[in-house]
Every structure is written in structure tokens, then in C-alpha cells.
CSV table of C-alpha atoms and ligand atoms in Angstrom, one decimal:
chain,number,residue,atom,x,y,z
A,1,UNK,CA,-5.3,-10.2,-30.8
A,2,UNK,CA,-3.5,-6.9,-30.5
A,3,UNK,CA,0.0,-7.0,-29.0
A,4,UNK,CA,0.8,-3.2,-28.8
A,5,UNK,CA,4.5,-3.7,-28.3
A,6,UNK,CA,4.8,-5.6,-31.9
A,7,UNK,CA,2.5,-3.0,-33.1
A,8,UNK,CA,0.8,-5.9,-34.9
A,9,UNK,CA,-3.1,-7.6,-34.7
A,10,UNK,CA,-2.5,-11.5,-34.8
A,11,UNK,CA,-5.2,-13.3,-37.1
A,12,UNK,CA,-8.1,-14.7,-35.7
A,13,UNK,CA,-7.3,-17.0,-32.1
A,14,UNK,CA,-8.9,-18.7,-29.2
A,15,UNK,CA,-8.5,-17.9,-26.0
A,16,UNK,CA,-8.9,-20.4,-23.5
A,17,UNK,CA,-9.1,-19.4,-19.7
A,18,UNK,CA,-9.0,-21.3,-17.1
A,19,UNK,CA,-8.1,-21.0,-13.1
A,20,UNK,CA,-7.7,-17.1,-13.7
A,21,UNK,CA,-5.3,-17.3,-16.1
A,22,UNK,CA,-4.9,-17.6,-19.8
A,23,UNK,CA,-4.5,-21.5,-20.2
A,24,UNK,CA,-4.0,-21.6,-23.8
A,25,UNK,CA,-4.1,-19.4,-26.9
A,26,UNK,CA,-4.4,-20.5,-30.6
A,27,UNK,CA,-6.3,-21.2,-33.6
A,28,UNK,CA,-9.8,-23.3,-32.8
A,29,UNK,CA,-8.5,-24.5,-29.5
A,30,UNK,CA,-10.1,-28.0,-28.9
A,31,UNK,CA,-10.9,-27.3,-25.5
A,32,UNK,CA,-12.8,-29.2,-23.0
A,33,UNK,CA,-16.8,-27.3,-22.8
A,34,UNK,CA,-16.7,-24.7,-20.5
A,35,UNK,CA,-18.6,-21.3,-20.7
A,36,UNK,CA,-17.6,-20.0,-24.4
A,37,UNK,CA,-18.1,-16.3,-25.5
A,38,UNK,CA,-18.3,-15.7,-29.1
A,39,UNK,CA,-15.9,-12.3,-29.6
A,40,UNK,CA,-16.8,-12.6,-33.5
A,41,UNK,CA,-13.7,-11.4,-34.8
A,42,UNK,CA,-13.5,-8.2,-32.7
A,43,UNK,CA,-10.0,-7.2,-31.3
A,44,UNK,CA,-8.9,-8.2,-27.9
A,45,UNK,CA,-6.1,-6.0,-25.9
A,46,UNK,CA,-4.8,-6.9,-22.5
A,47,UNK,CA,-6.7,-5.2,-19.7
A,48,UNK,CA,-5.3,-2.1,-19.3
A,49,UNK,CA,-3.1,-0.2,-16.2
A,50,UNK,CA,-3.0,3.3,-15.1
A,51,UNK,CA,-0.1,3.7,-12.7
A,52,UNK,CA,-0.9,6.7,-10.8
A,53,UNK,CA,-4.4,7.1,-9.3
A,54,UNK,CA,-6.0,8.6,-6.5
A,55,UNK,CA,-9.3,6.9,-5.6
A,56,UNK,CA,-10.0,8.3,-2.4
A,57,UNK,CA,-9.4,11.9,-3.2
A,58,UNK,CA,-13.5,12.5,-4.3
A,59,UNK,CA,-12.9,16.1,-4.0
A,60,UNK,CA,-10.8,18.5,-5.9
A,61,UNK,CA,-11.8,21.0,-3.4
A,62,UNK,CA,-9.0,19.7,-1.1
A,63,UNK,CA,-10.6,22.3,2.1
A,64,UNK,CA,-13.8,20.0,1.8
A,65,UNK,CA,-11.6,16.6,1.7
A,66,UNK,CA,-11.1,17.6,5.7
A,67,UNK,CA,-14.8,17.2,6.3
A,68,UNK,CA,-15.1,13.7,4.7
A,69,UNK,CA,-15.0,11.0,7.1
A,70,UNK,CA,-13.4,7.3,5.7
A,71,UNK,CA,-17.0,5.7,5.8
A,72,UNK,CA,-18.2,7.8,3.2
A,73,UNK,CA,-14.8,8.2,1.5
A,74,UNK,CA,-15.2,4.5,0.9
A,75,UNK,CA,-18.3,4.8,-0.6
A,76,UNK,CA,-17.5,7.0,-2.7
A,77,UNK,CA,-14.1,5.2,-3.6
A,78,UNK,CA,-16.2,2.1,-4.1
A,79,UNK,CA,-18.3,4.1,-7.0
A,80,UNK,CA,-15.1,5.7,-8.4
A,81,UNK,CA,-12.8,2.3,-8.9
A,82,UNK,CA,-15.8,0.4,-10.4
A,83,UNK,CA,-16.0,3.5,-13.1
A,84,UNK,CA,-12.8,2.6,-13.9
A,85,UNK,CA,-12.8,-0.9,-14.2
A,86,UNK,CA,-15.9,-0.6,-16.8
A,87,UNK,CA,-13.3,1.8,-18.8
A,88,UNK,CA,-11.1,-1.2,-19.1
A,89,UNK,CA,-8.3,-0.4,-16.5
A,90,UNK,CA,-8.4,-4.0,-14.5
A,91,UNK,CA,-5.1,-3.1,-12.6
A,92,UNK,CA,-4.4,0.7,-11.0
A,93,UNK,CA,-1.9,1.5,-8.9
A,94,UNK,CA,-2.8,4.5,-6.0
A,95,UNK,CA,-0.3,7.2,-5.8
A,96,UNK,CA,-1.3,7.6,-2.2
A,97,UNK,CA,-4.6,7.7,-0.4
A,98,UNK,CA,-6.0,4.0,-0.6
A,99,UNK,CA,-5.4,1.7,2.3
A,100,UNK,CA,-5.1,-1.9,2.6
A,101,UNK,CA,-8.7,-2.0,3.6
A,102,UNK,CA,-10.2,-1.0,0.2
A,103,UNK,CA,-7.5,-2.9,-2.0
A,104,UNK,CA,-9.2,-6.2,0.3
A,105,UNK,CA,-12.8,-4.9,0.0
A,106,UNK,CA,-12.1,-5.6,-4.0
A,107,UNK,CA,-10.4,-8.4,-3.8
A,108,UNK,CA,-13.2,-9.9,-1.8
A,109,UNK,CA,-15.3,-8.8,-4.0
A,110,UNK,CA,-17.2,-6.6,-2.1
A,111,UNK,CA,-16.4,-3.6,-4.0
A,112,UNK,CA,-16.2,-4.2,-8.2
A,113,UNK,CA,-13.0,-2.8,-8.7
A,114,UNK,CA,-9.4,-3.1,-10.7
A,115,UNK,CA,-6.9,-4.6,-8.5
A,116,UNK,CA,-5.4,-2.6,-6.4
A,117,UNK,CA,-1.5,-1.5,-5.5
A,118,UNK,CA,-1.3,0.6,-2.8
A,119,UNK,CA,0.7,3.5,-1.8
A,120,UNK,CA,-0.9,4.0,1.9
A,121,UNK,CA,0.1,7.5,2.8
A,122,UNK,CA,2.7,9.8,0.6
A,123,UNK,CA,5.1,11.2,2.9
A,124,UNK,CA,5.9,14.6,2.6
A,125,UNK,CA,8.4,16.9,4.5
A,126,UNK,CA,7.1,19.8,7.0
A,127,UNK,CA,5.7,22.3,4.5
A,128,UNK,CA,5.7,20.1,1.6
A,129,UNK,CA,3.2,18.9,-1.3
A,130,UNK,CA,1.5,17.1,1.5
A,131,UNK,CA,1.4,19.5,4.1
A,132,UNK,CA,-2.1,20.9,3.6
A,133,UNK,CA,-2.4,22.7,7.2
A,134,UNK,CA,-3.0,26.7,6.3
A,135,UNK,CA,-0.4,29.1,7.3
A,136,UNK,CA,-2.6,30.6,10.3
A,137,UNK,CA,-2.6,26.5,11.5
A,138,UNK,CA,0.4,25.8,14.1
A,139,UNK,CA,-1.0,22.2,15.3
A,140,UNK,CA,1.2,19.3,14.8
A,141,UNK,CA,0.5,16.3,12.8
A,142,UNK,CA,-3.5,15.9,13.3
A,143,UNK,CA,-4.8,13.0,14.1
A,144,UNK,CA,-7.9,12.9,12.3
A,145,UNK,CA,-9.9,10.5,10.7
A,146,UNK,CA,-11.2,12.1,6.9
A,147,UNK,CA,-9.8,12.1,3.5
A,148,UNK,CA,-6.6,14.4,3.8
A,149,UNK,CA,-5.0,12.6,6.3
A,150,UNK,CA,-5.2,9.4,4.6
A,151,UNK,CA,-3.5,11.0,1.9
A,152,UNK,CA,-0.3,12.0,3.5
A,153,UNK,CA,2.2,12.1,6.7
A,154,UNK,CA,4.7,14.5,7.9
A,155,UNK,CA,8.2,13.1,8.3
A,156,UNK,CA,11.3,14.6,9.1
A,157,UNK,CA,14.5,13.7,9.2
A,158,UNK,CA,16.5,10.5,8.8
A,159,UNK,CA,15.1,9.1,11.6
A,160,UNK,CA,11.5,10.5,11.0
A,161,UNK,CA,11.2,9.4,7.7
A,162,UNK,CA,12.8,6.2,8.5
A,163,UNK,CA,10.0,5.3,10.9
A,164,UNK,CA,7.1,6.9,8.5
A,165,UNK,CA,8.4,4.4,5.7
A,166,UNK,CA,8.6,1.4,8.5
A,167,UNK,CA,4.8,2.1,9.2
A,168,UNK,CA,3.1,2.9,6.0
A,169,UNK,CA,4.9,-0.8,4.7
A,170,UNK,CA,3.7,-2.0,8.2
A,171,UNK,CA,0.1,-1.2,6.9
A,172,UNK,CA,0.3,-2.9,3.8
A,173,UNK,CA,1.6,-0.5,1.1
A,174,UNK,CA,2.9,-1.7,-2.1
A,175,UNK,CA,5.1,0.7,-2.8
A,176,UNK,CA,6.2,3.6,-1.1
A,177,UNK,CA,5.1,7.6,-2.2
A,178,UNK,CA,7.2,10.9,-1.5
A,179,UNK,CA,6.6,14.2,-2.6
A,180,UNK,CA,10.5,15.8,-3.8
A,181,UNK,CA,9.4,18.9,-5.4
A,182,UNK,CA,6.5,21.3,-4.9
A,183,UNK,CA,2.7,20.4,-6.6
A,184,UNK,CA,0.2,22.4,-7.8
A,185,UNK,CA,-3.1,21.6,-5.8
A,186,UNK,CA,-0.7,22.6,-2.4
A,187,UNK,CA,-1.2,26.1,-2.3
A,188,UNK,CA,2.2,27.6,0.0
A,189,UNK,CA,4.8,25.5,-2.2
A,190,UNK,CA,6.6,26.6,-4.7
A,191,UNK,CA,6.5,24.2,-7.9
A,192,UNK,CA,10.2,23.7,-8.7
A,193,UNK,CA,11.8,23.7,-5.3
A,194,UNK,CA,13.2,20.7,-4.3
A,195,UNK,CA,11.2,18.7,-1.0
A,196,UNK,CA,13.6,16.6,1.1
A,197,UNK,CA,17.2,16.6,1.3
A,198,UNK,CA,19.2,13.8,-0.3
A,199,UNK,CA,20.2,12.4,2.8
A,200,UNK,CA,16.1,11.6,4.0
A,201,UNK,CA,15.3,10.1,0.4
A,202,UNK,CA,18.4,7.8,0.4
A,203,UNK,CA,16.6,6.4,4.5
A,204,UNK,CA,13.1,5.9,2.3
A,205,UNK,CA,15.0,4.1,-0.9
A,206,UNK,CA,16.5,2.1,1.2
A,207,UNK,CA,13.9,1.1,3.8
A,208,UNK,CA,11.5,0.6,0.6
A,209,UNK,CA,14.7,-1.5,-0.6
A,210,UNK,CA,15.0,-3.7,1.8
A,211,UNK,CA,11.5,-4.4,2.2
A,212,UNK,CA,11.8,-6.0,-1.3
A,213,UNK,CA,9.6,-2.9,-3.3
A,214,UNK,CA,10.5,0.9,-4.2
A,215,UNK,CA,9.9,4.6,-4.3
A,216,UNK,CA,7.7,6.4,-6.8
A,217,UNK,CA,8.8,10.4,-5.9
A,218,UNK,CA,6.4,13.0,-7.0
A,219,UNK,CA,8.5,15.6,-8.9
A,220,UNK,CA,8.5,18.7,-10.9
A,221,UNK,CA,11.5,20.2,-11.5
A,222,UNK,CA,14.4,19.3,-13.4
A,223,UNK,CA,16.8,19.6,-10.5
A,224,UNK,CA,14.1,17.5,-7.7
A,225,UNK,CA,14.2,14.6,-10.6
A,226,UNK,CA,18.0,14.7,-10.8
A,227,UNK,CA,18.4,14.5,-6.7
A,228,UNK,CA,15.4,11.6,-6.7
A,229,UNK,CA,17.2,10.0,-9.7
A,230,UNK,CA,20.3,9.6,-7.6
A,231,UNK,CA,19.3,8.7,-4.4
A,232,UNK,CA,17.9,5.5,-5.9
A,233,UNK,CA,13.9,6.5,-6.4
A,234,UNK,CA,12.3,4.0,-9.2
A,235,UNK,CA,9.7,6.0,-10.8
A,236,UNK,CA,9.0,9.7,-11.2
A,237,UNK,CA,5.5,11.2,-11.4
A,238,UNK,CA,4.7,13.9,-13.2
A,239,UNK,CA,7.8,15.4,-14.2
A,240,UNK,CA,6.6,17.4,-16.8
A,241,UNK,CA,10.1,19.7,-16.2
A,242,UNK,CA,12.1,17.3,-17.2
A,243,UNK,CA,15.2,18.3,-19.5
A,244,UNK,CA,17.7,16.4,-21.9
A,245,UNK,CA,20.1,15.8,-18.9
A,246,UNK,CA,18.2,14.6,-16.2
A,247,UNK,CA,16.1,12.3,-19.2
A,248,UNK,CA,19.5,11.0,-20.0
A,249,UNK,CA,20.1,10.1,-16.5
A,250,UNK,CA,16.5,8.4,-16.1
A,251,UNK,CA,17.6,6.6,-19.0
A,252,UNK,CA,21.1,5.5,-17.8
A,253,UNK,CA,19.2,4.2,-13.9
A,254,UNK,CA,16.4,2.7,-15.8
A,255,UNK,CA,13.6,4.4,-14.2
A,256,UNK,CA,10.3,5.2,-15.0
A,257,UNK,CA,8.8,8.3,-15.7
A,258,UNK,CA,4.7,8.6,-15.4
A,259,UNK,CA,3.4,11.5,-17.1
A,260,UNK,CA,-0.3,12.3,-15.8
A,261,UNK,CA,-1.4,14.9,-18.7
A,262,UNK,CA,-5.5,14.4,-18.4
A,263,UNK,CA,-5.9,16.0,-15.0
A,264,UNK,CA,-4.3,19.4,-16.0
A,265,UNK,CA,-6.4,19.4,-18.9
A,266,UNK,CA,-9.2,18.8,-16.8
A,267,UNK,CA,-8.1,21.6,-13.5
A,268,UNK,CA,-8.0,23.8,-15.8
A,269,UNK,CA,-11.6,23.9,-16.5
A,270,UNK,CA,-12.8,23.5,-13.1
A,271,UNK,CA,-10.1,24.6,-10.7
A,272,UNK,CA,-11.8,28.2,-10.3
A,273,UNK,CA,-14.4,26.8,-9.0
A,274,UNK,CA,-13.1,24.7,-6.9
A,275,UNK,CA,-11.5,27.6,-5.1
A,276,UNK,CA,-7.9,27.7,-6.7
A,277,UNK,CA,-5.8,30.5,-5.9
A,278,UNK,CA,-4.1,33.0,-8.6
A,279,UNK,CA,-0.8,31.3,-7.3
A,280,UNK,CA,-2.5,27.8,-7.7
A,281,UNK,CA,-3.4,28.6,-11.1
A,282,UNK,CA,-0.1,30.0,-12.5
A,283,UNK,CA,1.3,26.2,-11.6
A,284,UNK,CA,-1.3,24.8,-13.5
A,285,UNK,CA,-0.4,27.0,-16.6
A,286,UNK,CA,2.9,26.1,-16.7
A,287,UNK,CA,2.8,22.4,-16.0
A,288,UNK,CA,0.7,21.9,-18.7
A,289,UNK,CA,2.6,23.5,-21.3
A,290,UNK,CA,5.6,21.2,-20.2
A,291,UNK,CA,3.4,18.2,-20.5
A,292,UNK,CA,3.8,17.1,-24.0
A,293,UNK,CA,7.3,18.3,-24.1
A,294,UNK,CA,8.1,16.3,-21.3
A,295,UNK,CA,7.0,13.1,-23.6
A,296,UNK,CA,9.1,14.1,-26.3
A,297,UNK,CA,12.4,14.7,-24.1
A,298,UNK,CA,12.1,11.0,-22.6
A,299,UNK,CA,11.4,9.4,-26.1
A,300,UNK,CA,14.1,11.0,-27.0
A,301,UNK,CA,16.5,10.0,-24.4
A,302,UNK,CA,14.9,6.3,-24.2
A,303,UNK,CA,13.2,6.8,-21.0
A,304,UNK,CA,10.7,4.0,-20.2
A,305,UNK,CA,7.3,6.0,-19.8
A,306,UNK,CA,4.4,4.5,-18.2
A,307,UNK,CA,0.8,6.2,-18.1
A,308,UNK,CA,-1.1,7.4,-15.3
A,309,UNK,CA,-3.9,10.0,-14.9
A,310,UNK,CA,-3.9,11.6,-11.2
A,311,UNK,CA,-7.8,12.5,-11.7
A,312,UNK,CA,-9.6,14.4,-8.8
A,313,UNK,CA,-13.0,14.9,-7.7
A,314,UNK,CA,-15.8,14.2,-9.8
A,315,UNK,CA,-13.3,14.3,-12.8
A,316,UNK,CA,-12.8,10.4,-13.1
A,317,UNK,CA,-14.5,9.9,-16.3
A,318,UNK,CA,-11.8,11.8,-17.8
A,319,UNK,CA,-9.7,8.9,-17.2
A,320,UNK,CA,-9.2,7.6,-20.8
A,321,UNK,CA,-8.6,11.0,-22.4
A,322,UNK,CA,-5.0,10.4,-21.6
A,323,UNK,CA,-4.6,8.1,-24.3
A,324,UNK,CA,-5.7,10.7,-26.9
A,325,UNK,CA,-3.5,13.3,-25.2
A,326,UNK,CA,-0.8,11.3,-25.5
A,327,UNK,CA,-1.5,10.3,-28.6
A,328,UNK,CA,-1.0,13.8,-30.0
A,329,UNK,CA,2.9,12.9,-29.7
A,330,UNK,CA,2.8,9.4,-29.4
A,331,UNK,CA,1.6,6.3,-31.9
A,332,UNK,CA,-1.4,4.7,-30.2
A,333,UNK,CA,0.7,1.3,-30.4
A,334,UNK,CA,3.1,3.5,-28.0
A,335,UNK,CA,0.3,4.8,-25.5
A,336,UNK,CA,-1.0,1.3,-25.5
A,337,UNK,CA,2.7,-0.4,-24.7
A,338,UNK,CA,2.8,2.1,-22.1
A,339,UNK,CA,-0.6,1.4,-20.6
A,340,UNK,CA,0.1,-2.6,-20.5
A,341,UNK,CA,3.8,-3.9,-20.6
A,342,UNK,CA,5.7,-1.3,-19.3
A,343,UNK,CA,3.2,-0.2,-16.6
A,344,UNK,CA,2.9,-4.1,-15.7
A,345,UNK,CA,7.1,-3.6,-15.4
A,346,UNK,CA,6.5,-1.1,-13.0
A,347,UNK,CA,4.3,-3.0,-11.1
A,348,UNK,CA,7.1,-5.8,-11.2
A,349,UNK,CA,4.3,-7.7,-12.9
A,350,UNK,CA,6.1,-8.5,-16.4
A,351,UNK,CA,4.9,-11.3,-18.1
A,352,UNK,CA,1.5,-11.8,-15.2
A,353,UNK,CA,-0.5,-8.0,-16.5
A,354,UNK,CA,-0.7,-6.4,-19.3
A,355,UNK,CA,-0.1,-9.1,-21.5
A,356,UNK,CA,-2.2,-12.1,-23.0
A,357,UNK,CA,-0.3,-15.1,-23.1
A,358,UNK,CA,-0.4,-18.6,-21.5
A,359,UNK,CA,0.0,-18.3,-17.4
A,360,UNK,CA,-0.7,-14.5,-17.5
A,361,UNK,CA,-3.5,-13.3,-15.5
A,362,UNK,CA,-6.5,-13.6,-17.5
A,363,UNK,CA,-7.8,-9.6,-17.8
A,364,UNK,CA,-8.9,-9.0,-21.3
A,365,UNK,CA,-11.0,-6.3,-22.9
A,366,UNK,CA,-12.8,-6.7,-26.3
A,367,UNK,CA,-12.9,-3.9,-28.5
A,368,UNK,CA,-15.5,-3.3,-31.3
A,369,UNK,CA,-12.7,-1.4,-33.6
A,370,UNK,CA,-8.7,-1.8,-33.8
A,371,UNK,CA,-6.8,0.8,-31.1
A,372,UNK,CA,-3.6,0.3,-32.6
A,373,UNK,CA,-5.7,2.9,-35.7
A,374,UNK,CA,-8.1,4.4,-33.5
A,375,UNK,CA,-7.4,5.2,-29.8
A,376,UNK,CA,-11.0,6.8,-29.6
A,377,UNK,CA,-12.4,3.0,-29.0
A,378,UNK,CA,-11.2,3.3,-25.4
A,379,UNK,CA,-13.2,6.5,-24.7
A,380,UNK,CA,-17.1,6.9,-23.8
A,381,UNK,CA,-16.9,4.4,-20.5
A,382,UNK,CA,-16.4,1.6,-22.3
A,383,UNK,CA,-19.1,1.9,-24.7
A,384,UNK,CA,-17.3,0.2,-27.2
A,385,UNK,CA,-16.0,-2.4,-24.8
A,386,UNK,CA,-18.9,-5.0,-25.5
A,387,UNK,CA,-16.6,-7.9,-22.6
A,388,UNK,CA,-14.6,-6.7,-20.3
A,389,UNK,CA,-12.6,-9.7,-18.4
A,390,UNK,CA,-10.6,-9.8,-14.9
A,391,UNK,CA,-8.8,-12.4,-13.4
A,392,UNK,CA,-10.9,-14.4,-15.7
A,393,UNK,CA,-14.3,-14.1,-14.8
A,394,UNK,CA,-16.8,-11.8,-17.0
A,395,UNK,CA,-17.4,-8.2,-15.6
A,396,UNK,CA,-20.0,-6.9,-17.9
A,397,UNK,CA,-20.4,-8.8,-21.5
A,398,UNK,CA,-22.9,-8.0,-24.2
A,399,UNK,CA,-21.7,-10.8,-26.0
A,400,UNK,CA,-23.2,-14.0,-27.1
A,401,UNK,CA,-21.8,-16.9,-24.5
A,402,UNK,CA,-23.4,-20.3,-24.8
A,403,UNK,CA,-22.1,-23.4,-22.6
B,501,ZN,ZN1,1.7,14.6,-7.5
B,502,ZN,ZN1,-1.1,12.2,-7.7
């Protein structure tokens, strides 16, 4: 059993499951029969959790998002959470775009998926990272039905944003999104101004607040993580500007930080063709050259860093690259503790995901090598995954299970 945040491998154990949990865990378990898998001596790890994904955004090509209607945006989303499921990831958390509909289609079990928390729609201000109308476009807020405007709302103002945080949490989101800094797939913003004054992020902290969850703030910038930092926001995405003082201050509020590093890695082969501009493509140069710094910085300072991926378009498969990219400035024992316990902490989870012990929920994955020496047993779609396990029933198992 591998226990990333111990950086240890336990000798060999039972694991008994039972109700969708882990029942009981020790050494030739009596056990009353049930179904038994034979894991012969292979390593088990917790199932693990990428905190910032983005199954409903099929197209990096974010003109041709416009022309996909939610029917077949679900189908595709559908195809795209069960890829990642079968890489291991049994718990994801959307970083805006999925509704309350999908994260029920999964847990119904209509669509084969990792469990689902929802960020319904980010809100951005007018002219923000989720304002995707072209300059020559004067229409309001559009009322259409298709993949963009799932993924964000326009809200101004204390009492705009107020009401846009009222009705995403109305429709069931987890946790709530903003955008506080400019992106780099939004062509008219620039990267490192700050989105939002102080005064409309405190309105969203607090209505998030008092509806017992938080704010993850999608931010650049050094200064746009500062101003989220104090006005109460929980976790920062990205970030990849990030320096020693604003780290520092991360560190002293206890947030999170959630570096995504795979998809600029990935953009940057494919963006051209998916009809980047020049502008577009500066951004992307220069975010992913802070990447890895960015890592380093919150180490340093003790920032609690999750792991997320922000994947687009047909780019999914890319998902478990992170780890390796990470693992350029990180111990795999670190990426892993990242990917399970702290990203189950940012999920308020502790102790229920990312973890294998009695009364957790029972997701497991069983590895044919040891991660904590060889990160590369997570890549290849879970080809060396031969039992992948969520909420205690099998999801694919090459295994030998007798009853
Ligand atoms: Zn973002
Ligand atoms: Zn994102």
C-alpha cells in the first residue's frame, strides 16, 4: 500500500471493502466471503484527484465551442470523463462548464465517470477571461444554449455579482469560479491585469461563504493573487506569476495554489492550428516558462499545492503528463500527496478521498510498479492500471477475482 504523504510502501495488506467504503485494512483479513481480487503483491494508491478540469470544453477552438449545442456537448463530455476515470482520476473537480445535470448523469450511473464537483458557470467581469463576445459584438449577455455559455456569466458590480453567485449555487455548484486576472485562450485581455475590483470579489467570498463552500479565482499575476488572497478567495488556479511575497501570503491564509502545467505544454503544439492569435501565443510563451518556477516559489514558502490539468479539446489524454512535469521539480511522493490528500483537502474531503483507510471512500487503483520510484506507471491510459476501483465497485479489472 503506498501512502504518498509518508513517502513509504506498507508491506503486503488486505483490503476489505464493503458498503462503498474501506471496511477494514490489515494483514490476511479473516473476512466474511465476498467477491475477492487477488492484487498479487502489486502496489495500491488511493484513486487519484485532479482539481481543475474542464469536461465540457471539447474544443480548444473556443469560435467552434459557440456552434455546439449541450446535447452533443454531453456526449462528448460523457466520452471525455470516462477517459479519465480509466487513467485513474476517480474524483475531478470542474473549474467551470459542467452542470449539475452531468455530475447526476454519473452518479446514476448513466455516464462512467469520476465523481464530479462542480463549478457551474465561472463568472467573469465585462471584458474579462470569460467574456468571449469579439470586439465588433455589442449584444448583451446571450442567451444561448451551446458550450461557451455554459462556461461563463457576466457580472458586474456588487449587486451583479452578488446575484450571479446566488444563482450558479442555486443550480447546484460546489464551489464557486471567478476569473481575477486576464487568461490566455481569451484573446482582448491582457494576462497580468487584474479582473474585478476588491470590493465585487469580497460580495462572491462572502455569498460562497455563507453558503457553507468557497472561491477558486483564476489568476495570473502576482498582483490579481495578492488582491484574491485578501479578499478571502480559497484557492488560486494557475498562478504561474506568482512571487516570494504573494507565496508568503498564500502561505500565511492557507490557501491553495493549483498549478495546471500539462495544458501549456500541450497549446503550444496545437494552438496554431486551432486559430491562436500572435497576441494569444505570446501569453502562452510566457506562462509556461513561469510554470515550474511557480512550483518552486510555493515550496519554498510552504504553500499547499494541489494538481490540476485544465486540458482542452481533444487534448484529454494528456491528462497524466502532469505528474511527470511536475515531477521535474518535485519528488513523485510530492506530486502524488498533491494529487490525493491535499487535493481531497481542497475538496473539504480529508480523510473520505484520497486516502485508503477504514471509513474512507473505497476508490483504489492497482499499479503494476511502485509510483513513489516511477511516476511513468500512471501514463499510457492506465495501461498499467490492471483494477481500477470507485466507490467500491470494480470499473475495469484484469485481475484474477474468485468468490
Ligand atoms: Zn483559467
Ligand atoms: Zn481552466
Amino acid at each position: 500500500m503506498v501512502d504518498p504523504e509518508a513517502e513509504s510502501v506498507s508491506g503486503p495488506v488486505d483490503i476489505g471493502i464493503a458498503g462503498g467504503r474501506f471496511a477494514a485494512i490489515g494483514y490476511e483479513l479473516a473476512g466474511n466471503a465476498g467477491e475477492v481480487i487477488d492484487c498479487d503483491r502489486r502496489y495500491v494508491l488511493p484513486g487519484l484527484i485532479d482539481c481543475h478540469v474542464h469536461p465540457f470544453l471539447a474544443d480548444a477552438n473556443f469560435a467552434r465551442l459557440g456552434e455546439v449545442p449541450p446535447t452533443l456537448m454531453s456526449a462528448r463530455a460523457g466520452r471525455i470523463l470516462e477517459g479519465m476515470l480509466l487513467r485513474g482520476f476517480t474524483t475531478v473537480r470542474d473549474a467551470a462548464g459542467a452542470d449539475w445535470g452531468i455530475k447526476q448523469a454519473v452518479e446514476d450511473g448513466l455516464i462512467a465517470g469520476p465523481r464530479l464537483f462542480i463549478a457551474g458557470r465561472a463568472l467573469s467581469q465585462t471584458g474579462g477571461h470569460g467574456d468571449f463576445r469579439s470586439l465588433t459584438d455589442d449584444r448583451d449577455i446571450c442567451h444561448c444554449q451551446h458550450a461557451l455559455a455554459f462556461t461563463s456569466r457576466i457580472a458586474d458590480g456588487i449587486d451583479g455579482v452578488r446575484k450571479a453567485v446566488r444563482e450558479e449555487l442555486r443550480k447546484g455548484a460546489d464551489q464557486i469560479k471567478i476569473m481575477v486576472s486576464g487568461g490566455v485562450s481569451s484573446p482582448h485581455d491582457p494576462l497580468e491585469r487584474n479582473q474585478y475590483s476588491p470590493d465585487e470579489i469580497s460580495v462572491i467570498v462572502e455569498e460562497a461563504q455563507r453558503r457553507g463552500t468557497y472561491v477558486m479565482a483564476h489568476a495570473y499575476g502576482a498582483d490579481a493573487i495578492r488582491v484574491a488572497l485578501e479578499c478571502g478567495v480559497r484557492t488560486i488556479e494557475h498562478g504561474n506569476m506568482i512571487d516570494e511575497a504573494t507565496a508568503a501570503l498564500a502561505a500565511e491564509k492557507e490557501a491553495f495554489l493549483v498549478p495546471t502545467l500539462v495544458t501549456y505544454e500541450v497549446l503550444a503544439d496545437t494552438a496554431e492550428e486551432n486559430g491562436w492569435s500572435a497576441s494569444m501565443m505570446d501569453k502562452l510563451s510566457r506562462v509556461r516558462e513561469a510554470g515550474l518556477q511557480s512550483i518552486r516559489i510555493c515550496r519554498e514558502a510552504g504553500v499547499k499545492l494541489g494538481l490540476g490539468t485544465d486540458l482542452l479539446g481533444d487534448s484529454f489524454d494528456h491528462q497524466s503528463r502532469e505528474f511527470l512535469i511536475r515531477g521535474r521539480v518535485e519528488s513523485p511522493a510530492q506530486v502524488l500527496h498533491s494529487a490525493t490528500r491535499i487535493n481531497a483537502e481542497i475538496l473539504r474531503r480529508e480523510g473520505e478521498l484520497g486516502v485508503i483507510k477504514e471509513a474512507a471512500i473505497a476508490d483504489l487503483l492497482v499499479l503494476e510498479r511502485n509510483p513513489l520510484e516511477d511516476l511513468a506507471v500512471l501514463q499510457d491510459q492506465g495501461r498499467h492500471m490492471p483494477a481500477i476501483i470507485k466507490d467500491g465497485s470494480v470499473v475495469k479489472s484484469s485481475l484474477t477475482e474468485s468468490l
